[in-house]
Coordinates of C-alpha atoms and ligand atoms in Angstrom, one line a residue:
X1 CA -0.8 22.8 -9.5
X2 CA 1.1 24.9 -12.3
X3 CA 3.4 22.1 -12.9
X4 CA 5.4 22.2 -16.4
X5 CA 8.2 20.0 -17.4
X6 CA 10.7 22.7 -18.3
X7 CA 10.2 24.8 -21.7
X8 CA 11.4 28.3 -21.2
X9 CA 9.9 29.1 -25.1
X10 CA 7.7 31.5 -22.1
X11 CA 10.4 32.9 -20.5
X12 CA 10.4 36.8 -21.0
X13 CA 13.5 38.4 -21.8
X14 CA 15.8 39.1 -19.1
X15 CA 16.4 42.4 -20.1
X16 CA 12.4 43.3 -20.7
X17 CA 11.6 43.4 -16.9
X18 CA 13.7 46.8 -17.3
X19 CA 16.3 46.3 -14.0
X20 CA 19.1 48.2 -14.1
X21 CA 21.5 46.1 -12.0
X22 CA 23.7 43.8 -14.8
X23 CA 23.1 40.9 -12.2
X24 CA 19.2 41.2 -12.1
X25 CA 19.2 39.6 -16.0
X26 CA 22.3 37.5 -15.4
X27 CA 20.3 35.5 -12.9
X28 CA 17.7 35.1 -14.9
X29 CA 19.1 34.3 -18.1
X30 CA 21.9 31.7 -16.4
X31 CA 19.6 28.7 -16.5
X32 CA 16.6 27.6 -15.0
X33 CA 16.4 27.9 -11.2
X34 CA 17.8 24.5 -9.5
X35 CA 17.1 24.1 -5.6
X36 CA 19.8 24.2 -2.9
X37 CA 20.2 19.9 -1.5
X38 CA 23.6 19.9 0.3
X39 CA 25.3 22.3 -0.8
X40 CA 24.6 21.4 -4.4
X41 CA 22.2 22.8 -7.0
X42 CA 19.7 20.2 -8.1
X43 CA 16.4 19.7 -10.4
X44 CA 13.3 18.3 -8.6
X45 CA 13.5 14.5 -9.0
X46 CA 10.7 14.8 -11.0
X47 CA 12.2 17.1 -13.0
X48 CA 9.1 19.5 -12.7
X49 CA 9.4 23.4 -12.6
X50 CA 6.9 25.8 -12.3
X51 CA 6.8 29.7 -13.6
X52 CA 7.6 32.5 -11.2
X53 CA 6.1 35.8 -12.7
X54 CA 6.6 39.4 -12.8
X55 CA 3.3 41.2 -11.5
X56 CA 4.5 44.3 -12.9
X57 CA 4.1 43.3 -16.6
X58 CA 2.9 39.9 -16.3
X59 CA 5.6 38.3 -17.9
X60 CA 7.1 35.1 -16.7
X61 CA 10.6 35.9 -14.8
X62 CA 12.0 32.0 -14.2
X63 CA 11.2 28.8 -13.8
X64 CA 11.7 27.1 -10.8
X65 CA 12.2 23.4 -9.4
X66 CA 9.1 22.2 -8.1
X67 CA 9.8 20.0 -5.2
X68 CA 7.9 17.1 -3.9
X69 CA 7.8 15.1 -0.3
X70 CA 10.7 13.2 -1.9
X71 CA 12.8 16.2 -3.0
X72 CA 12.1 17.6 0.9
X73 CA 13.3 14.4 2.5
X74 CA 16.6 14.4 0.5
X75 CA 16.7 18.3 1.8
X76 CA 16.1 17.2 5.6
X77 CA 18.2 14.4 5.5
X78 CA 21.2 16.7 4.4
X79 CA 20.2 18.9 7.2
X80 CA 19.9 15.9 9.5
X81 CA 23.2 14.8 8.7
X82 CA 24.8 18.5 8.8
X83 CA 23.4 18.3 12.2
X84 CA 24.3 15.4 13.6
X85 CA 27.8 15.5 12.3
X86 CA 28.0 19.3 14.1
X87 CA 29.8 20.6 11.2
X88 CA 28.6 24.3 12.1
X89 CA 26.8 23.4 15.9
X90 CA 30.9 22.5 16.6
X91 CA 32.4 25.2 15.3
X92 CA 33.9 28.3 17.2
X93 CA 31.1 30.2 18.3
X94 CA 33.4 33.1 16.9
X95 CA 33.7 31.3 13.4
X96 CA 29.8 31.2 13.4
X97 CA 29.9 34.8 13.6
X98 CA 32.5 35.6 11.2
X99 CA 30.4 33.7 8.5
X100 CA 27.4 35.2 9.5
X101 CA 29.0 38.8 9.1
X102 CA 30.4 37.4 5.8
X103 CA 26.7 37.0 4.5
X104 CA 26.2 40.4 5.6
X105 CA 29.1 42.0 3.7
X106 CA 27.7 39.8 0.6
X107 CA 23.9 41.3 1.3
X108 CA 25.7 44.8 1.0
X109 CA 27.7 44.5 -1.7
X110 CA 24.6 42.6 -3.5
X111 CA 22.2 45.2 -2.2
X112 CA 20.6 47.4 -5.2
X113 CA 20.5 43.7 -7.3
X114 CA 18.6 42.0 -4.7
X115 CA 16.4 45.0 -4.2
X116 CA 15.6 44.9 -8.3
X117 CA 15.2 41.5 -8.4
X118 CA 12.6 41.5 -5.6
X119 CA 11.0 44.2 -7.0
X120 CA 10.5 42.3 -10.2
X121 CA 9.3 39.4 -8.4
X122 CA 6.9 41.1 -5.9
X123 CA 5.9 44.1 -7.2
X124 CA 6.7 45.9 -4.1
X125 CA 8.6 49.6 -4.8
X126 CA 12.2 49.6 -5.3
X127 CA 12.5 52.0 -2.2
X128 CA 10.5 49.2 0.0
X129 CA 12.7 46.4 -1.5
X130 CA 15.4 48.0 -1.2
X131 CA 14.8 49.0 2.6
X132 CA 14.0 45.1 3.3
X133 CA 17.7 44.3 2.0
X134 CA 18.7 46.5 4.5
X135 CA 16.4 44.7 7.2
X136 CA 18.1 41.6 6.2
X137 CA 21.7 43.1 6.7
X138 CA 20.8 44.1 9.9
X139 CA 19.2 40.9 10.9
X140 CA 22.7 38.7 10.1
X141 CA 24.7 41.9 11.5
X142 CA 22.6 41.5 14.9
X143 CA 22.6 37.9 15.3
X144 CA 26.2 37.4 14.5
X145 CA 26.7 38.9 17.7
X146 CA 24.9 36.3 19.1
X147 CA 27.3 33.3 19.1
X148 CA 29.6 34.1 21.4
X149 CA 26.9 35.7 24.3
X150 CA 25.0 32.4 24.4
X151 CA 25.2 31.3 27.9
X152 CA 23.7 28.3 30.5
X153 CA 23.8 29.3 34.0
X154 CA 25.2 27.6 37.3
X155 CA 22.0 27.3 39.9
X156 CA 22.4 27.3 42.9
X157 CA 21.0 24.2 44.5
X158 CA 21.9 21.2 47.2
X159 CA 25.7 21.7 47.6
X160 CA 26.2 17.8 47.0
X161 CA 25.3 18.4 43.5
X162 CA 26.7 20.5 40.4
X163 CA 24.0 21.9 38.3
X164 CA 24.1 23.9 35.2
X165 CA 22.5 24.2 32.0
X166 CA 23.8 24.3 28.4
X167 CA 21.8 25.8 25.5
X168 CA 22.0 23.9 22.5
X169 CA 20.7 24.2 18.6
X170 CA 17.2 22.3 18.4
X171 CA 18.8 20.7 15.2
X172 CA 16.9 21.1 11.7
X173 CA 14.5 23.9 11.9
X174 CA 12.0 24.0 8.8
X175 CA 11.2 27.8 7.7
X176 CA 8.1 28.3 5.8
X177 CA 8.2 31.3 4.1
X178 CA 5.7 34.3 2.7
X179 CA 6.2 35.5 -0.4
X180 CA 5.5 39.7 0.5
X181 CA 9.3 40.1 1.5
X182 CA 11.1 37.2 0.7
X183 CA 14.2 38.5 1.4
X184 CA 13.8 39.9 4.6
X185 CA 11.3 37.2 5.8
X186 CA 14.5 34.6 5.2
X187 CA 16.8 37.0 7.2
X188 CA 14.1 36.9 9.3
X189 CA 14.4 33.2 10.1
X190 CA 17.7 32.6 9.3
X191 CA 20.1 34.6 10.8
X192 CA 18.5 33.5 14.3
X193 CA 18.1 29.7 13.2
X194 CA 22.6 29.9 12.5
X195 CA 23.3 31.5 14.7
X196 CA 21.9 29.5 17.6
X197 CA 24.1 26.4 15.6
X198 CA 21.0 25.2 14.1
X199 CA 20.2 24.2 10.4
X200 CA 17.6 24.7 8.1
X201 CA 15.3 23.3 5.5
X202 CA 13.9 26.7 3.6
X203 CA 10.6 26.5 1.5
X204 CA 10.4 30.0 0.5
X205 CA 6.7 30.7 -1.1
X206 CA 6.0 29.6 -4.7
X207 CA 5.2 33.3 -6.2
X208 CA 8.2 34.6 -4.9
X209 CA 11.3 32.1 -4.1
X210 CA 13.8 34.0 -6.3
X211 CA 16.1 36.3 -3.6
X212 CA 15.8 33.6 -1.4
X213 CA 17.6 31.2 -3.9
X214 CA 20.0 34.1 -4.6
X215 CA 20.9 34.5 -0.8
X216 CA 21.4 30.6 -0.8
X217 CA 24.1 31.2 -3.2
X218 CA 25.8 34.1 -0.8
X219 CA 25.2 31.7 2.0
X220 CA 27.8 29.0 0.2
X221 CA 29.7 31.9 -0.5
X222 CA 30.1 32.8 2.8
X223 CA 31.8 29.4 3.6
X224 CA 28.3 28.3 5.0
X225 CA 28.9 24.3 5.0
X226 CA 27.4 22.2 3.1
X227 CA 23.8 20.7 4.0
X228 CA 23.6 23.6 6.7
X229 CA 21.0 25.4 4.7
X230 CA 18.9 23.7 1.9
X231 CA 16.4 25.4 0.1
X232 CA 12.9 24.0 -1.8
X233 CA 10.9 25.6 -3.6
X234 CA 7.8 24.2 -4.4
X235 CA 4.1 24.6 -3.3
X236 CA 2.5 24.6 0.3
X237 CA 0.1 21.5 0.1
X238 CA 3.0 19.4 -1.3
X239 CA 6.3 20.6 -0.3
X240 CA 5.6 22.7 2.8
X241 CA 3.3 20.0 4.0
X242 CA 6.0 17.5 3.4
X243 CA 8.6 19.3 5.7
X244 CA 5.8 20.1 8.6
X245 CA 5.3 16.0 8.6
X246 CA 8.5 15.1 8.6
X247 CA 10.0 13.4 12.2
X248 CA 13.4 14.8 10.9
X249 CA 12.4 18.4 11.2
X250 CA 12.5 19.5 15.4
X251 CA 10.5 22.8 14.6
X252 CA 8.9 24.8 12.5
X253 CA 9.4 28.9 11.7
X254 CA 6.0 30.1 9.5
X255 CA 5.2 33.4 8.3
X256 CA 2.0 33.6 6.5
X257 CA -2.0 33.5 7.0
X258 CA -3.6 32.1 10.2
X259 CA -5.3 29.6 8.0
X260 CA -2.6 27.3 7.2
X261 CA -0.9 28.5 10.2
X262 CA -3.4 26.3 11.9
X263 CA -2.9 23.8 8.9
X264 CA 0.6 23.3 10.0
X265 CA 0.3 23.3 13.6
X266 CA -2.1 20.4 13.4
X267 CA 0.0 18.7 10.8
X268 CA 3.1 18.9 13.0
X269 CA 1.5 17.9 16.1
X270 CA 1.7 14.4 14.7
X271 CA 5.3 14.7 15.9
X272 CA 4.9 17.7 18.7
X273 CA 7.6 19.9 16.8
X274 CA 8.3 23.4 18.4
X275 CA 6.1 25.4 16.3
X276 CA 6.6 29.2 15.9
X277 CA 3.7 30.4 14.0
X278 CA 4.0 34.2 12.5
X279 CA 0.3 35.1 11.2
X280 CA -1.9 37.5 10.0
X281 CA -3.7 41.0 11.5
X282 CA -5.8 43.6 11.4
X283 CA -4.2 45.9 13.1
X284 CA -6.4 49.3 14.3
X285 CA -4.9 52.7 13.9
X286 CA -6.2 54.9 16.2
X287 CA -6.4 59.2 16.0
X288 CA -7.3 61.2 18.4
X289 CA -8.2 64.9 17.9
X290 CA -5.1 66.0 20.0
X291 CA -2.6 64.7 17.6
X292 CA -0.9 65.9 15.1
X293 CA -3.3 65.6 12.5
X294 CA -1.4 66.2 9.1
X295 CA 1.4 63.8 10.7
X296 CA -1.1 61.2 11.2
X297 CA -2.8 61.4 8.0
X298 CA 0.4 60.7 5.9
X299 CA 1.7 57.6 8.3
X300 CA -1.8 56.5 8.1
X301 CA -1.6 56.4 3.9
X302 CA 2.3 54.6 4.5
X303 CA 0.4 52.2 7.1
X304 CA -2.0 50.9 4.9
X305 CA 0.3 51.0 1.4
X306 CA 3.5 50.0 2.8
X307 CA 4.6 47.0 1.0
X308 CA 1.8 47.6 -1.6
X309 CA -0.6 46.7 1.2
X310 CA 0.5 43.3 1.7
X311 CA 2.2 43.4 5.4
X312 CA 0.8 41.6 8.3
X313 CA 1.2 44.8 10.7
X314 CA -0.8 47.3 8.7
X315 CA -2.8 49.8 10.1
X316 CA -5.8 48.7 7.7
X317 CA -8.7 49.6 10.3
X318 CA -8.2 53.3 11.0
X319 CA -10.3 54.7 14.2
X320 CA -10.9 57.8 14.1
X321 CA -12.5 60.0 16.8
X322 CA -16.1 61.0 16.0
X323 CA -15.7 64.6 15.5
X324 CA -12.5 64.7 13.4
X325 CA -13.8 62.0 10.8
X326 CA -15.1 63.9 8.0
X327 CA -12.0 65.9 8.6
X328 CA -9.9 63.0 8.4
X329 CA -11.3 61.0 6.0
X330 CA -11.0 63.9 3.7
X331 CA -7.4 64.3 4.2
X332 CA -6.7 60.9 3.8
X333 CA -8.4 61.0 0.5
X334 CA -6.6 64.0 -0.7
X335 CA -3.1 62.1 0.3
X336 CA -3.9 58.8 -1.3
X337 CA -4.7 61.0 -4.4
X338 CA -1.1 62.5 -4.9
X339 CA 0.4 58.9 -4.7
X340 CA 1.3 57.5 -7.5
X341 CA 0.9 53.8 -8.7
X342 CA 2.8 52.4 -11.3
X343 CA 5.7 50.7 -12.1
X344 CA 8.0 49.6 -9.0
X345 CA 11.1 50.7 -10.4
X346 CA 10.6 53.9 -10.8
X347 CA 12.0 55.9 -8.3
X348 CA 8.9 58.3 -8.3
X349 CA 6.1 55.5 -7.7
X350 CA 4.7 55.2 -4.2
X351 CA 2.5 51.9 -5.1
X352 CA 3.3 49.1 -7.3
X353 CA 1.0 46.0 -8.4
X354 CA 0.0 43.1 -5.5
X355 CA 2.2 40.3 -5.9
X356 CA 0.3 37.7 -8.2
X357 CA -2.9 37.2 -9.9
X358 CA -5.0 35.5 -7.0
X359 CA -3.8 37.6 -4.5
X360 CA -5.0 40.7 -6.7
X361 CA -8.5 39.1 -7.6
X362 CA -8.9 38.7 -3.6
X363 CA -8.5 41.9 -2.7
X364 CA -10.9 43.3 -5.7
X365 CA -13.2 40.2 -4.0
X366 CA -12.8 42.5 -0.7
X367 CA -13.6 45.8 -2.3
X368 CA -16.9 44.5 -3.4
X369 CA -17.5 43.2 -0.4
X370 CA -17.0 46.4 1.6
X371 CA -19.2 48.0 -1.3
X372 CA -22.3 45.3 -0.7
X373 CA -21.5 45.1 2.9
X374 CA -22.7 49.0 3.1
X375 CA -19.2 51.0 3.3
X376 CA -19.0 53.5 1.1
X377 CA -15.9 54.2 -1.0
X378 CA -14.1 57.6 -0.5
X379 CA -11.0 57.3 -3.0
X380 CA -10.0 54.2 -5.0
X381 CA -11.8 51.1 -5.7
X382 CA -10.8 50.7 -8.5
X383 CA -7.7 49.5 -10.8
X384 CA -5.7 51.6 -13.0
X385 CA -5.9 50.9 -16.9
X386 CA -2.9 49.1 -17.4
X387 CA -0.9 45.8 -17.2
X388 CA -0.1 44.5 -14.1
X389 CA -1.7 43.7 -10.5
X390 CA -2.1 47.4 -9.7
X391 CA -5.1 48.3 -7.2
X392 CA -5.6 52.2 -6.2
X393 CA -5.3 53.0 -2.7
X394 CA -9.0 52.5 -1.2
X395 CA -10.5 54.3 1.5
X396 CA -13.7 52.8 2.5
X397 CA -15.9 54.9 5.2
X398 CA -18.8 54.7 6.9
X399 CA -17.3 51.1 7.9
X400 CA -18.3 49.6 11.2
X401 CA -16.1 47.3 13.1
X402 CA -18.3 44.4 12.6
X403 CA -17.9 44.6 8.3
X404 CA -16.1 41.8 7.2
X405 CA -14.0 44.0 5.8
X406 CA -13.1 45.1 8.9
X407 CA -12.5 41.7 10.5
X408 CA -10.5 39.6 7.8
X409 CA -7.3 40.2 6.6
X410 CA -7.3 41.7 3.5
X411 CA -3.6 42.0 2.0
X412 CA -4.7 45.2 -0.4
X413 CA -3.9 48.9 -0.1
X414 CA -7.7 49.0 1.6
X415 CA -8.3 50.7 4.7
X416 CA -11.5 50.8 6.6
X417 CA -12.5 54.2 8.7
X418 CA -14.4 53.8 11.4
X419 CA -15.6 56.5 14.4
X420 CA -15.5 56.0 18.0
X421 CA -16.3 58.2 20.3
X422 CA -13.9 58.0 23.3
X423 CA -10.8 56.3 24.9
X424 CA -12.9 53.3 26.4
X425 CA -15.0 53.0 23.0
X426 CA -11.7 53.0 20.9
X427 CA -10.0 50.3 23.2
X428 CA -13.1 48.1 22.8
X429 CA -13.2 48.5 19.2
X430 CA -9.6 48.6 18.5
X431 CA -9.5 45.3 20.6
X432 CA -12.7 43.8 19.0
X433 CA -10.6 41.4 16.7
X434 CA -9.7 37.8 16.3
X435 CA -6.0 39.4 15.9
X436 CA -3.8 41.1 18.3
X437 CA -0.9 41.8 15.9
X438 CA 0.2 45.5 16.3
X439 CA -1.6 48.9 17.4
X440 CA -1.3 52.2 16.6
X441 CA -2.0 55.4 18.7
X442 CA -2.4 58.8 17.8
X443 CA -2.5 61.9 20.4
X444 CA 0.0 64.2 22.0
X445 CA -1.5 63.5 25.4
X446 CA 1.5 61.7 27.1
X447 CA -0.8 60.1 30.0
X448 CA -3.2 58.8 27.4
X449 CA -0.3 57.6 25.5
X450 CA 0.7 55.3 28.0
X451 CA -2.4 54.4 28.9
X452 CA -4.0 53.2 25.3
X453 CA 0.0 51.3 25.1
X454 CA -1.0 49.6 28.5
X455 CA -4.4 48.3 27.3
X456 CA -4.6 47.6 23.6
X457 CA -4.3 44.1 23.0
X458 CA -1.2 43.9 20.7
X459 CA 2.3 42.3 20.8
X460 CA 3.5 45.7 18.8
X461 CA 1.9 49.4 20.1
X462 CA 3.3 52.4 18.3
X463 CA 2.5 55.7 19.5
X464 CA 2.6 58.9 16.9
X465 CA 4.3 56.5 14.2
X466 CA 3.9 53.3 12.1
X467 CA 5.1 49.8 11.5
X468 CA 8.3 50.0 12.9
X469 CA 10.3 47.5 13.8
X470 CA 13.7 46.8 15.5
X471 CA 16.0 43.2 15.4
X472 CA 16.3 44.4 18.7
X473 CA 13.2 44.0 19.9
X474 CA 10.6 40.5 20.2
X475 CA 7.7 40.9 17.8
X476 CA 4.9 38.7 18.0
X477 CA 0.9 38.9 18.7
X478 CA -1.9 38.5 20.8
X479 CA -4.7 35.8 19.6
X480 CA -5.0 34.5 16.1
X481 CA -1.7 36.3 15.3
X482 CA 0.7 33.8 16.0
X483 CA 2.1 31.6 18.3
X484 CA 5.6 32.9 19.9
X485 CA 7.4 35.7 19.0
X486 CA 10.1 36.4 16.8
X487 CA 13.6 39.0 17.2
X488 CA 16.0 40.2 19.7
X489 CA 16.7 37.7 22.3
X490 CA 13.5 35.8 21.8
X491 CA 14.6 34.3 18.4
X492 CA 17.7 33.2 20.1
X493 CA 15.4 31.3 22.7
X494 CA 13.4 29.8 20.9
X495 CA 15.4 28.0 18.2
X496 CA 17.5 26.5 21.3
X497 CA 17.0 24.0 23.6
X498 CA 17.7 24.3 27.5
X499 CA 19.3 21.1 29.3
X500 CA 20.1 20.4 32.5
X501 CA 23.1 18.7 34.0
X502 CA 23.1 17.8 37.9
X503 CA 26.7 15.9 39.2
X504 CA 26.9 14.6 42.1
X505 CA 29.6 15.8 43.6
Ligands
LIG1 P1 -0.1 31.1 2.9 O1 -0.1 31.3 4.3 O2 -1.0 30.0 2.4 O3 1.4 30.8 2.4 C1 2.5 31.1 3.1 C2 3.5 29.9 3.0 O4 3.0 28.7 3.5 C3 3.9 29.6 1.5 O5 5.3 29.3 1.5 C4 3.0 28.4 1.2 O6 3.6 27.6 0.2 C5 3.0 27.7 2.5 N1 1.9 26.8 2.7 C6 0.7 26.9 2.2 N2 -0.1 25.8 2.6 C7 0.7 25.0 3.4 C8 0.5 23.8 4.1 N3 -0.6 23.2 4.1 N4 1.6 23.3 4.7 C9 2.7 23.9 4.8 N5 3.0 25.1 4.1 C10 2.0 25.6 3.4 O7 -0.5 32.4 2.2 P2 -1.1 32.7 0.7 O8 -2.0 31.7 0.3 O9 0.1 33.0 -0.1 O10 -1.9 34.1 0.9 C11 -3.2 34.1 1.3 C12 -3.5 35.2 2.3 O11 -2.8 34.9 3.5 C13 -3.1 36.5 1.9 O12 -4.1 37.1 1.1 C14 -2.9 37.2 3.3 O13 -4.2 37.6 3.8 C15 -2.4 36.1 4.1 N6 -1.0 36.2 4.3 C16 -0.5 36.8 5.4 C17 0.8 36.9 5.6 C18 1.3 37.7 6.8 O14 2.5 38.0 6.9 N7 0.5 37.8 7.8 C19 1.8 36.5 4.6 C20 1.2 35.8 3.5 C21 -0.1 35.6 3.4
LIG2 MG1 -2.6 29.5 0.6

């Protein structure tokens, strides 16, 4: 584990990483990254840190506290206590909401530096950064709404007894977090988890924790009581374990790979928590000739580069029909051409470096896989001479759907084309997966449309467009993608308990 006692002789200069927002380097230079433990800012009890880079230049950005099981129980036990006492579960539902606006109105007026500083962080372009600041807005916008619409219901049973239910917070949720999105991954979780009156233990991932700790500071200055929401940053075998084990925690919120989603829902069966498992996909993108082609080719490049690759949702295995795949693949190549890589900050680059060193020897790992599995590179495969986690987009074709390129997640701008040759072959295929994440269709046949929606095994279908989302709408998968589903009214559910009353009248 990269644990340091604190030196920051390594620290880059703040003003190096090149953000323009004055805030960006007067994070970074104020001190060394404490954690958030009731409401106050503390050093691991250790006193261990660890280094939080920049992919971009390969600098080192901040250190951070690096939290232990000791540091976590201090964290639930503040959140234990916050719940207990119901210093925000007993507030006016319409004071819950005000604060919850209030951190919304602080997002906003914070936007463009939390944008830089997660670009810095994660590589990921400032327009992509800067659109999941927005996500985040929207997410404590929509679910501030939610406080004062939560309802039980009167049933209507034997007339000698009074029966009704009353929804009520769970109590400490623990929210494991992944570190392509921070910001909006903690919106994500949290805006749902207050506003149903719960509170929260945060372990946001090691590469990436540093919006998150900035949003904990808008949280208090909200007027977020204290203990309510306590952040730890540390790694996943020792900190994140620690929370998943912990009888004090009533349920788990994970966003990250189906491996140690499986690691923490047998580590917190020990005490049956709800567990709400976000995980991984491979999700097919399927044209048909019928579509608009030239449409489909450039929301094919976005599906596969969004987020520098590194999305669950992505549109990595790309079907296309038989007779329009040299066509196609052509195109494609021609498109992932023009884009340019480089650094995330610049306004003009479409695709910035992968977030951290092991994520980008992984996915060069996967390209020579797809190379020695048989597929045969049609643009990319290759890095760019220059500093930084930076992989080209890749096209591999010739791929069939039983490459292991084609079955594993591979968290890269890498795409896989692969032929079918009609409705019922692309279903199979597209469905041919250990994840049911997301799907994609492409045609302009309205009856086939609805058709492919009704039988691709997804939790997400888009037809004629790309990994869209709404905090409207429930999003979770089919399969190895997860456990329970996340937004809209289905957050609200499932960070709440149901209980019945019956009085005998
Ligand atoms: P990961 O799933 O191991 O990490 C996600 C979070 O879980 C981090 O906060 C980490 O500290 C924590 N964690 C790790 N082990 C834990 C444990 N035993 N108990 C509790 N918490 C634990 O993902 P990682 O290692 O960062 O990335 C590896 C691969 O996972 C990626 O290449 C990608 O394929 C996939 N991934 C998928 C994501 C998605 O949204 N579908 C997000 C992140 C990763
Ligand atoms: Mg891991």
């Amino acid at each position: 584990m990269n644990s340091t006692v604190i030196d920051r002789a390594d620290v880059a200069d703040p003003a190096s990483h090149g953000a323009t927002e004055p805030g960006v380097a007067a994070f970074l230079r104020s001190s060394d990254r404490p954690m958030l433990v009731d409401g106050k800012w503390v050093e691991a009890s250790s006193g261990a840190a660890f280094a939080v880079g920049n992919p971009t230049n390969e600098t080192i950005l901040a250190h951070v506290a690096q939290a232990d099981a000791q540091d976590v129980a201090a964290a639930v036990a503040a959140a234990r206590r916050a719940a207990d006492d119901g210093r925000w579960s007993g507030l006016h539902p319409a004071q819950r909401s005000l604060i919850l606006n209030r951190v919304a109105d602080l997002l906003e007026r914070d936007s463009e530096m939390l944008a830089q500083l997660e670009t810095l962080n994660n590589g990921m372009t400032i327009h992509v950064t800067r659109g999941l600041v927005q996500y985040a807005i929207s997410l404590f916008r929509y679910y501030a709404g939610w406080p004062t619409k939560i309802h039980g219901a009167t049933n209507p049973g034997d007339p000698s007894m009074l029966n009704y239910t009353l929804k009520e917070p769970l109590g400490v949720v623990g929210a494991i977090l992944p570190w392509n999105g921070s910001i909006g991954a903690s919106a994500m979780k949290l805006a749902p988890i207050l506003a149903t009156g719960n509170c929260a233990v945060v372990k946001p991932a090691e590469q990436a924790p540093l919006t998150v700790l900035r949003l904990g500071e808008l949280l208090l200055e909200a007027g977020l009581p204290d203990g309510v929401v306590n952040i730890v940053t540390g790694f996943g075998p020792e900190a994140g374990k620690a929370l998943t084990e912990h009888s004090d925690v009533d349920c788990i919120a994970f966003t990250g790979s189906t491996a140690t989603g499986k690691q923490i829902l047998a580590a917190s069966a020990g005490t049956l928590k709800r567990t709400i498992l976000e995980l991984g996909g491979k999700t097919p993108n399927i044209i048909f000739p019928d579509a608009d082609i030239d449409a489909a080719v450039q929301t094919a490049l976005f599906g596969f580069t969004y987020m520098n690759g590194q999305g669950c949702a992505l549109g990595t295995r790309i079907f296309v029909q038989r007779d329009l795949y040299e066509e196609f693949s052509a195109k494609l190549s021609v498109a992932a051409k023009a884009m340019t890589v480089g650094d995330p900050l610049d306004e003009s680059t479409g695709l910035g470096p992968l977030g951290f060193r092991a994520q980008y020897d992984r996915v060069n790992k996967y390209i020579g896989i797809g190379r020695d599995g048989g597929a045969t590179v049609a643009h990319g495969g290759d890095n760019p001479d220059r500093k930084g986690y930076f992989v080209r987009p890749t096209i591999f074709t010739g791929v069939t759907n039983d490459m292991r390129i084609a079955r594993e997640e591979i968290f890269g701008p890498v795409a896989s084309l692969i032929a079918f040759d009609d409705e019922d072959d692309a279903v199979f295929q597209g469905n041919d997966s250990d994840y049911g994440l997301a799907a994609a269709v492409w045609t302009n046949d309205i009856t086939r449309a609805h058709r492919m929606a009704g039988r691709l095994k997804a939790g997400t279908v888009w037809v004629n467009t790309m990994a869209w989302l709404d905090v409207s709408c429930p999003f979770g998968g089919y399969k190895q993608s997860g456990l329970g589903s996340e937004l809209g009214p289905d957050s609200i559910d499932q960070f709440m308990q149901t209980k019945a009353v019956f009085v005998k009248l």
